[in-house]
Amino acid sequence: MHVPFCSPGKCRYCDFYSVPREEGLEALFLRALRREAETAGAGVAPRTIYVGGGTPTALSELSLLMLFEALSVFSRHALEEFTVEANPGTFGAAKAELMRNGGADRISIGVQSFDDGVLRFLGRHHTAREAVEAVRIARRAGFENVSLDLISDVPGTGREDWRGELEAAVALEPDHISVYSLTQEPGTPLHAAMERGEFEPFDPDESAARMELTASFLESHGYGRYEISNYALPGRECAHNRIYWRNGPVLGLGPSAVTFDGRTRTRNVADVEGYVRALERGERPAVFSETLAARRLAGETAMLMLRRREGIVRSEFLAVTGEDPFSLYAETIADLESQGLLERDGESARIPPSRMALADHVALHFIETGE
Ligand code: SF4
């Protein structure tokens, strides 16, 4: 579920769809969301629920309550995991409690950095102290499964600064840590600042070195790398993301949310007002739909699975695409294996941990072969 608001406004690097929170629009959005959940969610018993955005905690307490009520249309009998994202700038004990009472059992906190200078550079609307406090609040509210997001490769920071970020994260004893590299997406204020020459793009070799440092540091502290950017204590891997990286079916709710039924991908309109209008007219808020040809489905599935520690697993790939990856990609796999970019046994083919920085390059071979 995509909550389309951020408060008080957007971070400098972000190109996800969200608008500043505004009370009237928030009420209309929640009414529309309820309608969408009732229509699209009838009879659906999800294995996981993920409430993200945008910023779920940008909503008022009353609105959060209404959001959780809208989710009550889903049967919970198959539910394994229920995650909600929280932003330290708009999070407190009351919202934490409310989300726990609404059934959320996992919380993902957008810490991003423990350095106020870095947070200012990123245009985040909270301090490092508030981020640390958010973790404590979540624990006190009874969240036993806590994840932190960090952003690496911030221009102007040194490798030792980055090690300090990792030390600060581990000191909070989260169950799960996601580390995403900062990218300058066209159209964002950060990209414009780079174009104006305010800072240099991050050196790719240094980026690869920090990725290695991240992996060795977190693994030495008990966090297994189960996906290129994700680390977890044993048993704390995110079930929701594991479905996504297997190219499994997802029902997306809210503006800009994407639904995938295993063949057809549909995207909702990235505009809160358009979303509200469509649902008030009794229409679906979708604006884009494509059915993937078999080759494209296979290519995307390979690309997603290669991000995982276990890589492409034959039985899973077969279940999603109906194809045997070792026949379909026999040449590509042999070629990448000879270059040391893949290792395989009878049932799976994966990128060796030391070559994970090249995952995008490796994945491209499957997309090209698959087209
Ligand atoms: S809080 Fe998250 S969704 Fe909102 S602008 Fe910042 S990064 Fe983007």
Short mmCIF file of C-alpha atoms and ligand atoms in Angstrom, two decimals:
data_model
loop_
_atom_site.label_atom_id
_atom_site.label_comp_id
_atom_site.label_asym_id
_atom_site.label_seq_id
_atom_site.Cartn_x
_atom_site.Cartn_y
_atom_site.Cartn_z
CA MET A 1 0.00 0.00 0.00
CA HIS A 2 1.38 3.32 -1.09
CA VAL A 3 0.58 6.27 1.21
CA PRO A 4 1.11 9.28 -1.06
CA PHE A 5 2.07 11.91 1.51
CA CYS A 6 5.33 13.14 3.01
CA SER A 7 5.62 15.75 5.72
CA PRO A 8 6.59 18.54 5.54
CA GLY A 9 7.77 17.85 1.97
CA LYS A 10 10.05 15.76 -0.18
CA CYS A 11 13.62 14.74 0.50
CA ARG A 12 16.11 16.13 -2.05
CA TYR A 13 16.98 12.76 -3.62
CA CYS A 14 13.55 11.12 -3.81
CA ASP A 15 11.66 10.40 -7.01
CA PHE A 16 8.88 8.26 -5.51
CA TYR A 17 5.43 9.71 -5.94
CA SER A 18 4.32 11.74 -2.91
CA VAL A 19 2.90 15.18 -2.14
CA PRO A 20 3.02 17.32 1.01
CA ARG A 21 0.40 16.24 3.51
CA GLU A 22 -2.81 18.23 3.46
CA GLU A 23 -5.78 17.42 5.70
CA GLY A 24 -8.64 17.68 3.17
CA LEU A 25 -6.83 15.54 0.62
CA GLU A 26 -5.85 13.03 3.31
CA ALA A 27 -9.52 12.43 4.17
CA LEU A 28 -10.46 12.00 0.49
CA PHE A 29 -7.53 9.63 -0.04
CA LEU A 30 -8.57 7.42 2.87
CA ARG A 31 -12.14 7.17 1.64
CA ALA A 32 -10.89 6.21 -1.84
CA LEU A 33 -8.41 3.74 -0.40
CA ARG A 34 -11.16 2.02 1.54
CA ARG A 35 -13.14 1.70 -1.67
CA GLU A 36 -10.16 0.30 -3.56
CA ALA A 37 -9.37 -2.18 -0.77
CA GLU A 38 -13.00 -3.37 -0.65
CA THR A 39 -13.14 -3.87 -4.41
CA ALA A 40 -9.68 -5.23 -5.18
CA GLY A 41 -9.18 -6.98 -1.87
CA ALA A 42 -12.42 -8.96 -1.65
CA GLY A 43 -11.54 -12.58 -0.91
CA VAL A 44 -7.78 -11.88 -0.83
CA ALA A 45 -5.80 -13.48 2.00
CA PRO A 46 -2.31 -11.97 1.70
CA ARG A 47 0.80 -13.69 3.05
CA THR A 48 2.34 -10.30 3.74
CA ILE A 49 1.16 -6.71 4.02
CA TYR A 50 3.51 -3.79 3.46
CA VAL A 51 2.37 -0.23 4.15
CA GLY A 52 4.90 2.18 2.64
CA GLY A 53 4.96 5.21 0.45
CA GLY A 54 5.48 8.12 0.79
CA THR A 55 5.31 8.14 4.53
CA PRO A 56 2.58 6.28 6.42
CA THR A 57 3.50 8.11 9.63
CA ALA A 58 2.89 11.48 7.90
CA LEU A 59 -0.82 10.71 8.42
CA SER A 60 -2.58 12.00 11.53
CA GLU A 61 -3.36 9.45 14.25
CA LEU A 62 -7.02 9.39 13.24
CA SER A 63 -6.08 8.84 9.59
CA LEU A 64 -3.70 6.04 10.51
CA LEU A 65 -6.52 4.41 12.40
CA MET A 66 -8.74 4.67 9.31
CA LEU A 67 -5.96 3.22 7.15
CA PHE A 68 -5.69 0.16 9.37
CA GLU A 69 -9.48 -0.16 9.31
CA ALA A 70 -9.39 -0.15 5.49
CA LEU A 71 -6.92 -3.03 5.68
CA SER A 72 -9.29 -5.04 7.82
CA VAL A 73 -11.10 -6.11 4.62
CA PHE A 74 -8.27 -8.58 4.04
CA SER A 75 -8.48 -11.97 5.61
CA ARG A 76 -5.55 -12.44 8.00
CA HIS A 77 -5.54 -16.20 8.16
CA ALA A 78 -2.52 -16.60 5.85
CA LEU A 79 -0.67 -13.52 7.08
CA GLU A 80 3.00 -14.13 7.97
CA GLU A 81 4.29 -10.58 8.17
CA PHE A 82 2.82 -7.08 8.36
CA THR A 83 5.31 -4.25 7.85
CA VAL A 84 4.75 -0.54 8.19
CA GLU A 85 7.29 2.13 7.31
CA ALA A 86 8.02 4.97 9.73
CA ASN A 87 9.83 8.25 9.32
CA PRO A 88 11.59 9.47 12.50
CA GLY A 89 10.32 13.02 11.88
CA THR A 90 6.64 12.05 12.10
CA PHE A 91 6.70 9.14 14.50
CA GLY A 92 5.90 8.90 18.19
CA ALA A 93 4.62 6.54 20.87
CA ALA A 94 0.93 7.05 20.02
CA LYS A 95 1.39 6.17 16.33
CA ALA A 96 3.62 3.21 17.21
CA GLU A 97 0.97 1.83 19.53
CA LEU A 98 -1.78 2.39 17.05
CA MET A 99 0.11 0.50 14.35
CA ARG A 100 0.84 -2.41 16.68
CA ASN A 101 -2.84 -2.55 17.65
CA GLY A 102 -3.73 -2.51 13.95
CA GLY A 103 -1.78 -5.75 13.50
CA ALA A 104 1.61 -4.52 12.22
CA ASP A 105 4.40 -6.73 13.58
CA ARG A 106 7.37 -5.37 11.63
CA ILE A 107 8.52 -1.77 11.33
CA SER A 108 10.95 -0.31 8.83
CA ILE A 109 12.45 2.96 10.04
CA GLY A 110 13.93 5.43 7.55
CA VAL A 111 17.04 6.35 9.53
CA GLN A 112 19.24 6.91 6.43
CA SER A 113 22.13 8.43 8.43
CA PHE A 114 23.31 9.07 11.98
CA ASP A 115 25.01 12.29 10.89
CA ASP A 116 22.94 15.49 10.93
CA GLY A 117 25.13 17.01 8.20
CA VAL A 118 24.37 14.07 5.90
CA LEU A 119 20.67 14.23 6.75
CA ARG A 120 20.68 17.93 5.81
CA PHE A 121 22.48 17.15 2.54
CA LEU A 122 19.81 14.54 1.75
CA GLY A 123 17.04 16.97 2.65
CA ARG A 124 15.64 14.66 5.33
CA HIS A 125 13.27 16.35 7.77
CA HIS A 126 14.55 14.77 10.98
CA THR A 127 17.68 14.56 13.09
CA ALA A 128 19.93 11.62 13.94
CA ARG A 129 18.75 11.83 17.56
CA GLU A 130 15.12 11.46 16.44
CA ALA A 131 16.11 8.41 14.37
CA VAL A 132 17.68 6.73 17.40
CA GLU A 133 14.64 7.64 19.48
CA ALA A 134 12.32 6.16 16.81
CA VAL A 135 13.96 2.77 17.26
CA ARG A 136 13.46 2.94 21.04
CA ILE A 137 9.82 4.00 20.61
CA ALA A 138 9.19 1.08 18.24
CA ARG A 139 10.71 -1.40 20.71
CA ARG A 140 8.73 0.03 23.61
CA ALA A 141 5.52 -0.31 21.57
CA GLY A 142 6.24 -4.02 21.19
CA PHE A 143 7.74 -4.24 17.71
CA GLU A 144 10.02 -7.26 17.95
CA ASN A 145 11.01 -7.07 14.29
CA VAL A 146 12.69 -3.74 13.53
CA SER A 147 14.43 -2.81 10.29
CA LEU A 148 16.56 0.27 9.56
CA ASP A 149 17.23 1.89 6.19
CA LEU A 150 20.61 3.48 5.55
CA ILE A 151 21.86 5.42 2.52
CA SER A 152 25.44 4.85 1.39
CA ASP A 153 27.69 6.67 -1.10
CA VAL A 154 26.85 10.19 0.04
CA PRO A 155 29.19 12.67 -1.68
CA GLY A 156 31.64 14.35 0.70
CA THR A 157 31.71 11.45 3.18
CA GLY A 158 34.79 9.27 3.76
CA ARG A 159 35.06 5.54 4.22
CA GLU A 160 35.59 5.92 7.95
CA ASP A 161 32.41 8.03 8.18
CA TRP A 162 30.60 5.14 6.54
CA ARG A 163 32.06 2.66 8.97
CA GLY A 164 30.77 4.95 11.75
CA GLU A 165 27.26 4.79 10.25
CA LEU A 166 27.38 1.00 10.26
CA GLU A 167 28.64 0.93 13.86
CA ALA A 168 25.82 3.24 14.95
CA ALA A 169 23.25 1.07 13.17
CA VAL A 170 24.49 -2.17 14.73
CA ALA A 171 24.62 -0.54 18.18
CA LEU A 172 20.81 -0.18 18.01
CA GLU A 173 20.48 -3.96 17.55
CA PRO A 174 17.94 -3.93 14.72
CA ASP A 175 16.75 -7.24 13.26
CA HIS A 176 17.26 -6.14 9.68
CA ILE A 177 19.27 -3.48 7.84
CA SER A 178 18.72 -2.23 4.28
CA VAL A 179 21.54 -0.25 2.66
CA TYR A 180 20.79 1.60 -0.56
CA SER A 181 23.31 3.55 -2.54
CA LEU A 182 22.37 7.20 -3.13
CA THR A 183 21.48 7.80 -6.75
CA GLN A 184 20.90 11.14 -8.40
CA GLU A 185 17.63 10.66 -10.24
CA PRO A 186 16.89 13.18 -12.99
CA GLY A 187 14.21 15.64 -11.92
CA THR A 188 15.20 15.66 -8.24
CA PRO A 189 16.72 18.72 -6.51
CA LEU A 190 19.82 16.66 -5.72
CA HIS A 191 20.37 15.88 -9.39
CA ALA A 192 19.96 19.58 -10.23
CA ALA A 193 22.56 20.47 -7.57
CA MET A 194 24.99 17.98 -9.10
CA GLU A 195 24.35 19.45 -12.56
CA ARG A 196 25.16 22.89 -11.16
CA GLY A 197 28.50 21.49 -10.05
CA GLU A 198 27.77 21.70 -6.31
CA PHE A 199 29.25 18.23 -5.84
CA GLU A 200 30.91 15.52 -7.90
CA PRO A 201 29.16 12.22 -8.73
CA PHE A 202 30.27 9.44 -6.38
CA ASP A 203 33.26 7.42 -7.57
CA PRO A 204 32.01 3.93 -8.66
CA ASP A 205 35.18 2.22 -7.37
CA GLU A 206 34.68 3.79 -3.95
CA SER A 207 31.03 2.74 -4.09
CA ALA A 208 32.09 -0.88 -4.73
CA ALA A 209 34.62 -0.68 -1.87
CA ARG A 210 31.94 0.58 0.53
CA MET A 211 29.60 -2.18 -0.57
CA GLU A 212 32.30 -4.69 0.36
CA LEU A 213 32.95 -2.95 3.66
CA THR A 214 29.20 -3.02 4.39
CA ALA A 215 28.95 -6.74 3.66
CA SER A 216 31.99 -7.73 5.73
CA PHE A 217 31.09 -5.43 8.64
CA LEU A 218 27.45 -6.48 8.88
CA GLU A 219 28.20 -10.17 8.33
CA SER A 220 30.80 -10.07 11.10
CA HIS A 221 28.02 -8.71 13.35
CA GLY A 222 25.63 -11.54 12.52
CA TYR A 223 23.63 -9.93 9.71
CA GLY A 224 23.46 -12.28 6.71
CA ARG A 225 23.34 -10.67 3.28
CA TYR A 226 20.31 -12.29 1.69
CA GLU A 227 19.89 -9.75 -1.11
CA ILE A 228 22.29 -7.28 -2.68
CA SER A 229 21.16 -4.41 -0.41
CA ASN A 230 19.57 -6.29 2.49
CA TYR A 231 20.95 -7.90 5.64
CA ALA A 232 19.14 -9.73 8.40
CA LEU A 233 19.67 -11.65 11.61
CA PRO A 234 18.82 -15.34 11.09
CA GLY A 235 15.09 -15.76 10.46
CA ARG A 236 14.50 -12.00 10.09
CA GLU A 237 14.66 -11.79 6.29
CA CYS A 238 11.76 -9.71 4.96
CA ALA A 239 9.08 -12.12 3.71
CA HIS A 240 7.40 -9.40 1.65
CA ASN A 241 10.54 -8.53 -0.28
CA ARG A 242 11.35 -12.17 -0.79
CA ILE A 243 8.04 -12.54 -2.66
CA TYR A 244 8.91 -9.49 -4.74
CA TRP A 245 12.40 -10.79 -5.64
CA ARG A 246 10.84 -14.05 -6.75
CA ASN A 247 8.59 -12.04 -9.09
CA GLY A 248 5.58 -13.26 -7.11
CA PRO A 249 2.08 -11.77 -7.28
CA VAL A 250 1.44 -8.46 -5.54
CA LEU A 251 -1.73 -6.42 -5.09
CA GLY A 252 -0.86 -2.71 -4.99
CA LEU A 253 -3.20 -0.18 -3.41
CA GLY A 254 -2.97 3.63 -3.49
CA PRO A 255 -1.71 6.20 -6.00
CA SER A 256 1.21 4.92 -8.15
CA ALA A 257 0.96 1.42 -6.62
CA VAL A 258 1.78 -1.50 -8.91
CA THR A 259 -0.16 -4.77 -9.11
CA PHE A 260 1.33 -7.90 -10.66
CA ASP A 261 -0.70 -11.09 -11.05
CA GLY A 262 2.15 -13.22 -12.40
CA ARG A 263 1.63 -12.15 -16.03
CA THR A 264 0.06 -8.70 -16.16
CA ARG A 265 1.41 -5.60 -14.48
CA THR A 266 -0.93 -2.70 -13.75
CA ARG A 267 0.00 0.69 -12.32
CA ASN A 268 -2.32 3.10 -10.53
CA VAL A 269 -2.35 6.78 -11.44
CA ALA A 270 0.46 8.74 -9.73
CA ASP A 271 -1.84 11.56 -8.67
CA VAL A 272 -3.89 11.59 -5.44
CA GLU A 273 -6.68 13.68 -6.90
CA GLY A 274 -6.92 11.52 -10.04
CA TYR A 275 -6.93 8.44 -7.82
CA VAL A 276 -9.77 9.83 -5.68
CA ARG A 277 -11.81 10.89 -8.74
CA ALA A 278 -11.52 7.44 -10.37
CA LEU A 279 -12.67 5.62 -7.25
CA GLU A 280 -15.51 8.08 -6.64
CA ARG A 281 -16.75 7.32 -10.15
CA GLY A 282 -16.59 3.62 -9.31
CA GLU A 283 -13.69 3.05 -11.72
CA ARG A 284 -10.33 1.39 -11.24
CA PRO A 285 -7.56 3.95 -10.71
CA ALA A 286 -5.20 2.10 -13.08
CA VAL A 287 -3.59 4.04 -15.93
CA PHE A 288 -1.14 1.51 -17.29
CA SER A 289 -1.29 -2.19 -17.93
CA GLU A 290 1.01 -4.59 -19.76
CA THR A 291 1.01 -8.34 -20.15
CA LEU A 292 4.54 -9.67 -20.21
CA ALA A 293 5.57 -11.89 -23.12
CA ALA A 294 7.07 -15.18 -21.94
CA ARG A 295 10.66 -14.10 -22.74
CA ARG A 296 10.27 -10.81 -20.89
CA LEU A 297 8.77 -12.52 -17.85
CA ALA A 298 11.73 -14.91 -17.79
CA GLY A 299 14.26 -12.06 -18.15
CA GLU A 300 12.71 -10.04 -15.33
CA THR A 301 12.44 -13.06 -13.08
CA ALA A 302 16.12 -13.92 -13.65
CA MET A 303 17.13 -10.33 -12.95
CA LEU A 304 15.18 -10.20 -9.68
CA MET A 305 16.33 -13.63 -8.49
CA LEU A 306 19.97 -12.79 -9.17
CA ARG A 307 19.76 -10.08 -6.51
CA ARG A 308 19.30 -12.82 -3.89
CA ARG A 309 21.96 -14.82 -2.09
CA GLU A 310 20.51 -18.06 -3.50
CA GLY A 311 20.28 -16.61 -7.03
CA ILE A 312 18.12 -18.30 -9.66
CA VAL A 313 16.60 -21.43 -8.15
CA ARG A 314 15.37 -23.85 -10.81
CA SER A 315 12.15 -24.96 -9.09
CA GLU A 316 11.14 -21.37 -8.22
CA PHE A 317 11.93 -20.11 -11.71
CA LEU A 318 9.89 -22.93 -13.22
CA ALA A 319 6.94 -22.15 -10.97
CA VAL A 320 6.93 -18.47 -11.98
CA THR A 321 7.70 -18.74 -15.70
CA GLY A 322 7.01 -22.35 -16.72
CA GLU A 323 10.57 -22.50 -18.11
CA ASP A 324 13.73 -24.31 -16.98
CA PRO A 325 16.32 -21.55 -16.54
CA PHE A 326 19.21 -23.91 -17.24
CA SER A 327 17.84 -24.74 -20.70
CA LEU A 328 16.58 -21.27 -21.51
CA TYR A 329 19.82 -19.55 -20.48
CA ALA A 330 22.29 -22.41 -21.02
CA GLU A 331 24.77 -20.34 -23.04
CA THR A 332 24.49 -17.18 -20.96
CA ILE A 333 25.01 -19.11 -17.73
CA ALA A 334 28.01 -21.03 -19.12
CA ASP A 335 29.54 -17.80 -20.40
CA LEU A 336 29.10 -15.93 -17.11
CA GLU A 337 30.37 -18.95 -15.20
CA SER A 338 33.57 -18.96 -17.27
CA GLN A 339 34.08 -15.29 -16.36
CA GLY A 340 33.64 -16.05 -12.66
CA LEU A 341 30.45 -13.97 -12.52
CA LEU A 342 28.17 -16.90 -11.74
CA GLU A 343 28.55 -20.10 -9.79
CA ARG A 344 26.10 -22.94 -10.12
CA ASP A 345 25.16 -26.31 -8.80
CA GLY A 346 22.41 -28.62 -10.06
CA GLU A 347 19.55 -26.52 -8.75
CA SER A 348 20.69 -22.90 -8.71
CA ALA A 349 22.95 -20.28 -10.26
CA ARG A 350 24.11 -17.33 -8.19
CA ILE A 351 26.51 -14.41 -8.30
CA PRO A 352 29.50 -15.12 -6.00
CA PRO A 353 29.32 -12.83 -2.94
CA SER A 354 32.58 -11.09 -3.92
CA ARG A 355 31.10 -10.09 -7.32
CA MET A 356 27.75 -8.79 -6.04
CA ALA A 357 28.70 -5.22 -6.99
CA LEU A 358 28.37 -6.39 -10.63
CA ALA A 359 24.81 -7.71 -10.20
CA ASP A 360 23.28 -5.15 -12.59
CA HIS A 361 25.85 -5.98 -15.27
CA VAL A 362 25.22 -9.73 -14.84
CA ALA A 363 21.43 -9.26 -14.94
CA LEU A 364 21.64 -7.38 -18.25
CA HIS A 365 22.84 -10.55 -19.97
CA PHE A 366 19.56 -12.24 -19.05
CA ILE A 367 17.41 -9.34 -20.15
CA GLU A 368 19.19 -9.17 -23.51
CA THR A 369 19.02 -12.91 -24.06
CA GLY A 370 15.42 -12.91 -22.94
CA GLU A 371 14.12 -10.24 -25.33
S1 SF4 B 1 10.22 10.46 3.23
FE1 SF4 B 1 10.65 8.75 1.81
S2 SF4 B 1 9.03 8.86 0.24
FE2 SF4 B 1 9.03 10.82 1.36
S3 SF4 B 1 10.29 12.17 0.13
FE3 SF4 B 1 11.64 11.27 1.69
S4 SF4 B 1 12.49 9.42 0.73
FE4 SF4 B 1 10.75 10.07 -0.53
#
